[in-house]
Short mmCIF file of C-alpha atoms in Angstrom, two decimals:
data_model
loop_
_atom_site.label_atom_id
_atom_site.label_comp_id
_atom_site.label_asym_id
_atom_site.label_seq_id
_atom_site.Cartn_x
_atom_site.Cartn_y
_atom_site.Cartn_z
CA MET A 1 0.03 0.03 -0.01
CA GLN A 2 1.36 3.41 -0.99
CA GLU A 3 2.10 5.82 1.80
CA PRO A 4 -0.49 8.62 2.16
CA ARG A 5 0.84 11.98 0.93
CA THR A 6 -1.70 14.02 2.72
CA TRP A 7 -3.92 13.73 5.81
CA ARG A 8 -6.96 13.53 3.41
CA GLU A 9 -5.48 10.47 1.70
CA PHE A 10 -4.66 9.00 5.17
CA LEU A 11 -8.26 9.56 6.27
CA ALA A 12 -9.65 8.06 3.11
CA ALA A 13 -7.67 4.91 3.62
CA VAL A 14 -8.81 4.57 7.18
CA ILE A 15 -12.56 5.07 6.70
CA ARG A 16 -12.67 2.48 3.94
CA ASP A 17 -13.55 0.31 6.95
CA THR A 18 -17.23 1.27 7.62
CA LYS A 19 -17.06 0.20 11.28
CA GLU A 20 -13.96 2.22 11.84
CA LYS A 21 -15.52 5.21 9.94
CA GLN A 22 -18.48 5.07 12.33
CA ARG A 23 -16.37 4.78 15.42
CA ILE A 24 -14.32 7.88 14.45
CA ALA A 25 -17.41 9.81 13.63
CA ASN A 26 -19.01 8.94 16.94
CA GLU A 27 -15.84 9.95 18.89
CA MET A 28 -15.58 13.24 17.07
CA GLY A 29 -19.30 14.03 17.27
CA VAL A 30 -19.70 14.46 13.51
CA ASP A 31 -21.73 12.74 10.79
CA PRO A 32 -19.82 9.88 8.86
CA VAL A 33 -20.57 11.81 5.73
CA THR A 34 -18.41 14.69 6.97
CA LEU A 35 -15.40 12.43 7.11
CA THR A 36 -16.06 11.43 3.57
CA ARG A 37 -16.18 15.05 2.45
CA TRP A 38 -12.91 15.81 4.20
CA ALA A 39 -11.19 12.79 2.50
CA THR A 40 -12.37 13.76 -0.93
CA HIS A 41 -11.47 17.43 -0.41
CA GLU A 42 -15.15 18.51 -0.76
CA SER A 43 -14.99 20.41 2.48
CA SER A 44 -12.45 21.33 5.33
CA PRO A 45 -12.87 21.02 9.05
CA ARG A 46 -14.85 23.77 10.63
CA PRO A 47 -14.02 24.70 13.30
CA ARG A 48 -10.44 23.82 12.93
CA SER A 49 -10.40 22.20 16.41
CA LEU A 50 -12.01 19.19 14.77
CA LEU A 51 -8.59 18.27 13.53
CA ASN A 52 -7.60 17.81 17.12
CA ARG A 53 -10.50 15.47 17.71
CA LEU A 54 -9.43 13.47 14.66
CA VAL A 55 -5.95 13.07 16.05
CA GLU A 56 -7.37 12.03 19.41
CA ALA A 57 -9.63 9.42 17.65
CA LEU A 58 -6.48 7.79 16.06
CA PRO A 59 -3.86 7.68 18.81
CA PRO A 60 -1.64 4.91 17.12
CA HIS A 61 -1.22 7.32 14.22
CA ARG A 62 -0.83 10.51 16.12
CA GLU A 63 2.65 11.60 14.93
CA GLN A 64 2.18 10.66 11.33
CA LEU A 65 -1.25 12.39 11.30
CA ILE A 66 -0.02 15.56 12.81
CA GLN A 67 2.83 15.81 10.26
CA LEU A 68 0.34 15.30 7.37
CA ILE A 69 -2.05 17.91 8.74
CA ARG A 70 0.79 20.42 9.09
CA GLN A 71 1.34 20.17 5.39
CA GLU A 72 -2.03 21.74 4.62
CA PHE A 73 -2.43 23.88 7.77
CA PRO A 74 0.94 25.01 8.91
CA ASP A 75 -0.43 28.28 10.39
CA ALA A 76 -4.05 28.15 10.66
CA LEU A 77 -4.06 26.00 13.80
CA GLU A 78 -1.52 28.10 15.67
CA ASP A 79 -4.37 30.27 17.02
CA ASP A 80 -6.78 27.59 17.82
CA PRO A 81 -6.69 26.79 21.58
CA GLY A 82 -8.08 23.34 20.87
CA SER A 83 -5.46 22.40 18.40
CA VAL A 84 -2.81 19.70 18.59
CA PHE A 85 -0.32 22.38 17.67
CA ILE A 86 -1.20 24.33 20.88
CA ASP A 87 -0.10 22.85 24.15
CA PRO A 88 -3.01 21.30 26.07
CA VAL A 89 -1.66 22.62 29.36
CA VAL A 90 -2.19 25.58 31.52
CA LYS A 91 0.49 27.98 30.82
CA ASP A 92 0.85 29.36 34.31
CA VAL A 93 2.13 27.74 37.49
CA PRO A 94 -0.84 27.36 40.03
CA PRO A 95 -0.69 30.13 42.56
CA VAL A 96 -1.11 27.59 45.41
CA LEU A 97 2.29 26.04 44.40
CA TYR A 98 4.07 29.46 44.88
CA ALA A 99 2.63 29.67 48.30
CA ARG A 100 3.74 26.10 49.23
CA ILE A 101 7.30 26.75 47.87
CA LEU A 102 7.69 30.00 49.83
CA GLU A 103 6.37 28.38 52.86
CA ALA A 104 8.88 25.46 52.52
CA HIS A 105 11.67 27.89 51.87
CA ALA A 106 10.91 29.85 55.01
CA THR A 107 10.09 26.99 57.41
CA VAL A 108 11.69 23.78 56.48
CA VAL A 109 15.09 22.95 58.11
CA GLU A 110 18.08 23.27 55.74
CA SER A 111 18.88 19.60 55.65
CA LEU A 112 15.39 18.82 54.09
CA ARG A 113 14.72 22.15 52.31
CA ALA A 114 16.15 21.18 48.89
CA TRP A 115 14.43 17.85 48.65
CA THR A 116 11.12 19.25 49.89
CA ILE A 117 11.04 22.07 47.19
CA MET A 118 12.28 19.75 44.50
CA ASN A 119 9.61 17.17 45.29
CA LEU A 120 6.86 19.83 45.34
CA VAL A 121 7.78 21.35 42.06
CA MET A 122 8.55 18.24 40.06
CA GLN A 123 5.39 16.45 41.05
CA GLN A 124 3.26 19.38 39.97
CA LEU A 125 5.36 19.82 36.82
CA ILE A 126 4.75 16.39 35.67
CA ARG A 127 0.93 16.56 36.45
CA GLN A 128 0.57 19.77 34.64
CA LEU A 129 2.90 19.10 31.65
CA ASP A 130 1.61 15.60 30.99
CA PRO A 131 -2.07 15.32 31.97
CA GLN A 132 -2.76 12.58 29.48
CA HIS A 133 0.19 10.40 30.73
CA SER A 134 1.77 10.45 27.25
CA GLY A 135 5.10 9.70 28.78
CA ILE A 136 7.62 12.17 30.17
CA ALA A 137 10.43 12.03 32.73
CA ALA A 138 12.15 14.97 34.38
CA SER A 139 15.37 15.07 36.38
CA ILE A 140 17.49 17.68 38.14
CA ALA A 141 21.33 17.73 37.62
CA GLN A 142 23.27 19.82 40.07
CA CYS A 143 26.65 21.28 39.69
CA GLN A 144 29.16 19.06 41.49
CA ARG A 145 30.94 21.12 44.06
CA PRO A 146 34.72 21.35 43.22
CA LEU A 147 37.06 20.26 46.07
CA PRO A 148 40.40 22.04 46.55
CA PRO A 149 42.67 22.49 44.80
CA GLN A 150 40.26 22.26 41.97
CA GLN A 151 38.68 25.61 41.23
CA LYS A 152 36.23 24.65 38.38
CA VAL A 153 32.99 22.76 38.16
CA THR A 154 33.76 19.89 35.92
CA CYS A 155 30.42 17.89 36.00
CA LEU A 156 26.79 17.69 37.05
CA HIS A 157 25.23 15.17 39.36
CA GLU A 158 21.66 13.96 38.98
CA VAL A 159 19.94 14.44 42.26
CA PHE A 160 16.25 14.10 41.54
CA LEU A 161 14.03 12.18 39.23
CA GLU A 162 10.21 12.19 38.56
CA LYS A 163 8.13 10.61 35.73
CA SER A 164 4.57 10.43 34.60
CA GLN A 165 2.33 7.43 35.44
CA GLY A 166 2.73 4.53 33.18
CA LEU A 167 6.21 5.23 32.16
CA THR A 168 8.14 2.08 33.10
CA SER A 169 11.49 2.50 31.35
CA VAL A 170 12.98 4.97 33.69
CA ALA A 171 15.96 3.34 35.23
CA ARG A 172 18.44 6.06 36.17
CA ARG A 173 19.43 8.31 39.04
CA GLY A 174 22.58 9.67 40.65
CA TYR A 175 24.72 9.62 37.44
CA PHE A 176 27.26 12.25 36.42
CA LEU A 177 26.80 14.29 33.25
CA GLY A 178 29.37 16.60 31.58
CA ALA A 179 30.20 18.32 28.31
CA GLU A 180 28.75 15.55 26.27
CA SER A 181 25.24 16.03 27.47
CA LEU A 182 22.34 18.27 26.77
CA VAL A 183 22.10 19.51 30.33
CA GLY A 184 25.75 20.19 30.26
CA TYR A 185 25.41 22.47 27.25
CA ALA A 186 22.50 24.30 28.89
CA VAL A 187 24.50 24.95 31.96
CA SER A 188 27.74 25.96 30.14
CA GLN A 189 25.79 28.33 27.85
CA CYS A 190 23.40 29.46 30.59
CA ARG A 191 20.38 29.16 28.29
CA PRO A 192 17.62 26.68 27.55
CA VAL A 193 18.20 24.05 24.90
CA VAL A 194 15.19 22.32 23.17
CA VAL A 195 15.44 19.36 20.72
CA GLN A 196 12.13 18.53 19.07
CA ASN A 197 13.49 15.39 17.30
CA LEU A 198 16.28 13.46 18.93
CA GLN A 199 16.71 11.23 15.96
CA GLN A 200 17.42 14.17 13.55
CA GLU A 201 18.95 16.85 15.78
CA ALA A 202 21.78 17.43 18.30
CA SER A 203 23.54 14.26 17.37
CA ASP A 204 26.57 15.65 19.41
CA LEU A 205 24.60 16.33 22.57
CA VAL A 206 23.30 13.27 24.25
CA ILE A 207 20.75 12.56 26.94
CA PRO A 208 20.99 9.53 29.29
CA GLN A 209 19.42 6.71 27.23
CA THR A 210 18.74 4.70 30.35
CA LEU A 211 16.47 7.54 31.63
CA VAL A 212 13.87 6.88 29.02
CA SER A 213 15.08 4.61 26.19
CA GLU A 214 12.20 5.63 23.89
CA ALA A 215 12.91 9.38 24.25
CA ARG A 216 11.89 11.38 21.10
CA SER A 217 12.31 14.98 22.25
CA ALA A 218 14.03 16.80 25.13
CA ALA A 219 14.44 20.16 26.86
CA ALA A 220 17.08 21.33 29.28
CA TYR A 221 16.80 24.57 31.29
CA PRO A 222 19.57 26.06 33.43
CA LEU A 223 18.73 26.65 37.10
CA GLN A 224 20.03 30.23 37.54
CA ARG A 225 20.18 33.20 39.82
CA ALA A 226 21.59 36.56 38.89
CA GLY A 227 23.63 35.18 36.06
CA GLN A 228 25.05 32.21 38.19
CA VAL A 229 24.07 28.62 37.58
CA ALA A 230 23.34 25.80 40.07
CA GLY A 231 22.43 23.01 37.58
CA ALA A 232 19.81 22.26 35.05
CA LEU A 233 16.30 20.78 34.68
CA LEU A 234 15.98 18.08 31.96
CA ILE A 235 12.69 16.91 30.68
CA ILE A 236 12.17 14.27 28.01
CA SER A 237 9.21 13.09 26.04
CA THR A 238 8.34 9.96 24.16
CA GLN A 239 6.79 12.10 21.48
CA HIS A 240 8.46 14.20 18.81
CA ASP A 241 7.74 18.02 18.82
CA TYR A 242 6.49 17.91 22.42
CA PHE A 243 8.04 21.11 23.63
CA LEU A 244 5.99 23.78 21.88
CA HIS A 245 5.93 27.35 22.89
CA GLY A 246 3.31 27.03 25.66
CA ARG A 247 5.22 24.14 27.27
CA GLN A 248 8.50 25.90 27.07
CA ALA A 249 7.03 28.97 28.91
CA LEU A 250 5.66 26.62 31.52
CA ILE A 251 8.96 24.78 32.00
CA GLN A 252 10.86 28.09 32.30
CA ASN A 253 8.62 29.15 35.23
CA TYR A 254 9.19 25.81 36.99
CA ALA A 255 12.97 26.23 36.49
CA TYR A 256 12.71 29.64 38.11
CA LEU A 257 10.87 28.01 41.10
CA LEU A 258 13.46 25.20 41.37
CA SER A 259 16.22 27.71 41.88
CA LEU A 260 14.84 28.31 45.36
CA ALA A 261 15.90 24.79 46.30
CA PHE A 262 19.65 25.72 46.18
CA ARG A 263 21.72 27.67 48.60
CA ASP A 264 23.65 30.80 47.48
CA ASP A 265 27.02 28.89 47.62
CA GLU A 266 25.64 26.29 45.25
CA PHE A 267 25.46 28.72 42.34
CA TYR A 268 28.62 29.30 40.18
CA ASP A 269 29.76 31.87 37.63
CA VAL A 270 29.66 30.57 34.13
CA LYS A 271 33.37 31.31 33.84
CA ASP A 272 33.96 28.78 36.70
CA ILE A 273 32.22 26.00 34.89
CA GLU A 274 34.48 23.88 32.67
CA LEU A 275 32.69 20.54 32.15
CA ARG A 276 34.65 17.58 31.10
CA LEU A 277 33.52 14.29 29.34
CA MET A 278 32.05 11.85 31.78
CA PRO A 279 32.70 8.18 31.75
CA SER A 280 30.21 5.95 29.95
CA GLU A 281 27.10 4.69 31.70
CA TYR A 282 28.55 1.13 31.85
CA VAL A 283 31.63 2.56 33.80
CA GLN A 284 29.43 4.63 36.10
CA ASN A 285 27.11 1.62 36.86
CA ALA A 286 30.20 -0.30 38.05
CA TYR A 287 31.22 2.62 40.17
CA MET A 288 27.75 3.12 41.70
CA ALA A 289 27.60 -0.56 42.65
CA THR A 290 30.57 -0.01 45.10
CA PHE A 291 29.88 3.56 46.05
CA ASN A 292 28.58 3.05 49.64
CA GLN A 293 31.32 0.48 50.28
CA ARG A 294 33.85 2.99 49.37
CA VAL A 295 32.35 5.62 51.50
CA ASN A 296 32.14 3.33 54.57
CA GLU A 297 35.75 2.25 54.08
CA LEU A 298 36.82 5.94 53.92
CA LEU A 299 34.85 6.78 57.18
CA SER A 300 36.39 3.81 58.96
CA ARG A 301 39.90 4.76 57.88
CA ALA A 302 39.45 8.43 58.85
CA GLU A 303 38.12 7.25 62.36
CA ARG A 304 41.14 5.00 62.93
CA GLN A 305 43.47 7.89 62.03
CA GLY A 306 41.76 10.19 64.43
CA GLN A 307 40.51 12.47 61.75
CA PRO A 308 36.72 11.70 61.58
CA LEU A 309 34.72 12.85 58.57
CA SER A 310 31.11 13.63 58.09
CA ARG A 311 29.32 11.29 55.58
CA ARG A 312 28.79 14.15 53.17
CA GLU A 313 32.58 14.92 53.21
CA ALA A 314 33.38 11.16 52.69
CA GLU A 315 30.99 10.96 49.80
CA GLU A 316 32.45 14.12 48.21
CA GLN A 317 35.98 12.65 48.44
CA VAL A 318 34.89 9.33 46.86
CA VAL A 319 33.23 11.23 44.09
CA ALA A 320 36.30 13.44 43.59
CA ALA A 321 38.49 10.45 43.26
CA PHE A 322 36.29 8.87 40.76
CA LEU A 323 36.04 12.08 38.63
CA ALA A 324 39.74 12.42 38.70
CA THR A 325 40.18 9.05 36.98
CA PRO A 326 41.14 9.64 33.28
CA LEU A 327 38.69 8.45 30.64
CA PRO A 328 39.44 5.19 28.98
CA PRO A 329 40.90 5.39 25.47
CA SER A 330 37.69 4.40 23.87
CA ALA A 331 35.88 7.25 25.52
CA GLU A 332 38.55 9.77 24.32
CA GLN A 333 38.12 8.51 20.78
CA ASP A 334 34.35 8.88 21.05
CA ALA A 335 34.92 12.52 22.20
CA GLU A 336 37.10 13.22 19.19
CA GLY A 337 34.46 11.76 16.91
CA ARG A 338 31.88 14.18 18.31
#
């Protein structure tokens, strides 16, 4: 069967099945004859929001149908609030969330403040950005604090992860990201980076494939304050072209809110950020498997030597030792290939 060249040809092929034609008409609330007239170019959808209903009635063909519709209606749907081309989300953060974040910032003890704010923001972000559970995941990558004598931030550390319901392929948290990553680029440039089609764009900027293996589009927003950066918010979707204008505006507002989760000393001037390439996920997996063991050994050794460390200090030293390890030759070759 020849591939349809227009959305009308696509519709004509689908409604050859009379039962399917009746089902689509019932779901859209139109007469079956109307579908025939659209398919034969005798008429066009009025109002244009009917195109949105058509896409919703054929979810397995959503992306193909949207691309075909765009060929005939590239601009007409931009002003239609019911259109598939306009984000079906509220573009403003709920006022109640601002109140809860400000309350947490003022009342929660410092040791719990960051996690509390991140949790509040990320849960609401997922609910608002993906009300239909189409499949998105969001993570926060924080600038890894450099230890003396190092003066520059060389990598980001994933510290929080949230996903929409039904998304089962998320299997990542706590990894390190660097110059090779989309979030690394957003932090280094101190500006948002949006990729609408990961298969066709930004081949030299990767996202963690174990985060969502079927990722199709992604957006990374720096978490900034007065020109300084604390990290980045990464959101990925299982759909192409997911991050349209309305969604981008919403994500930016959530990124602003997330900046309240960080202390002043966790923000860095862009000139003090020099991200390096991070080891592969395979290497990091092996490292993570023994992380707690290494920390406990360091704590025990420090205790025996009469120089006790806090657990945070021990974790930072173990991380610093790992990050100081040179990349294996294969990784360096991959870097040159980029």
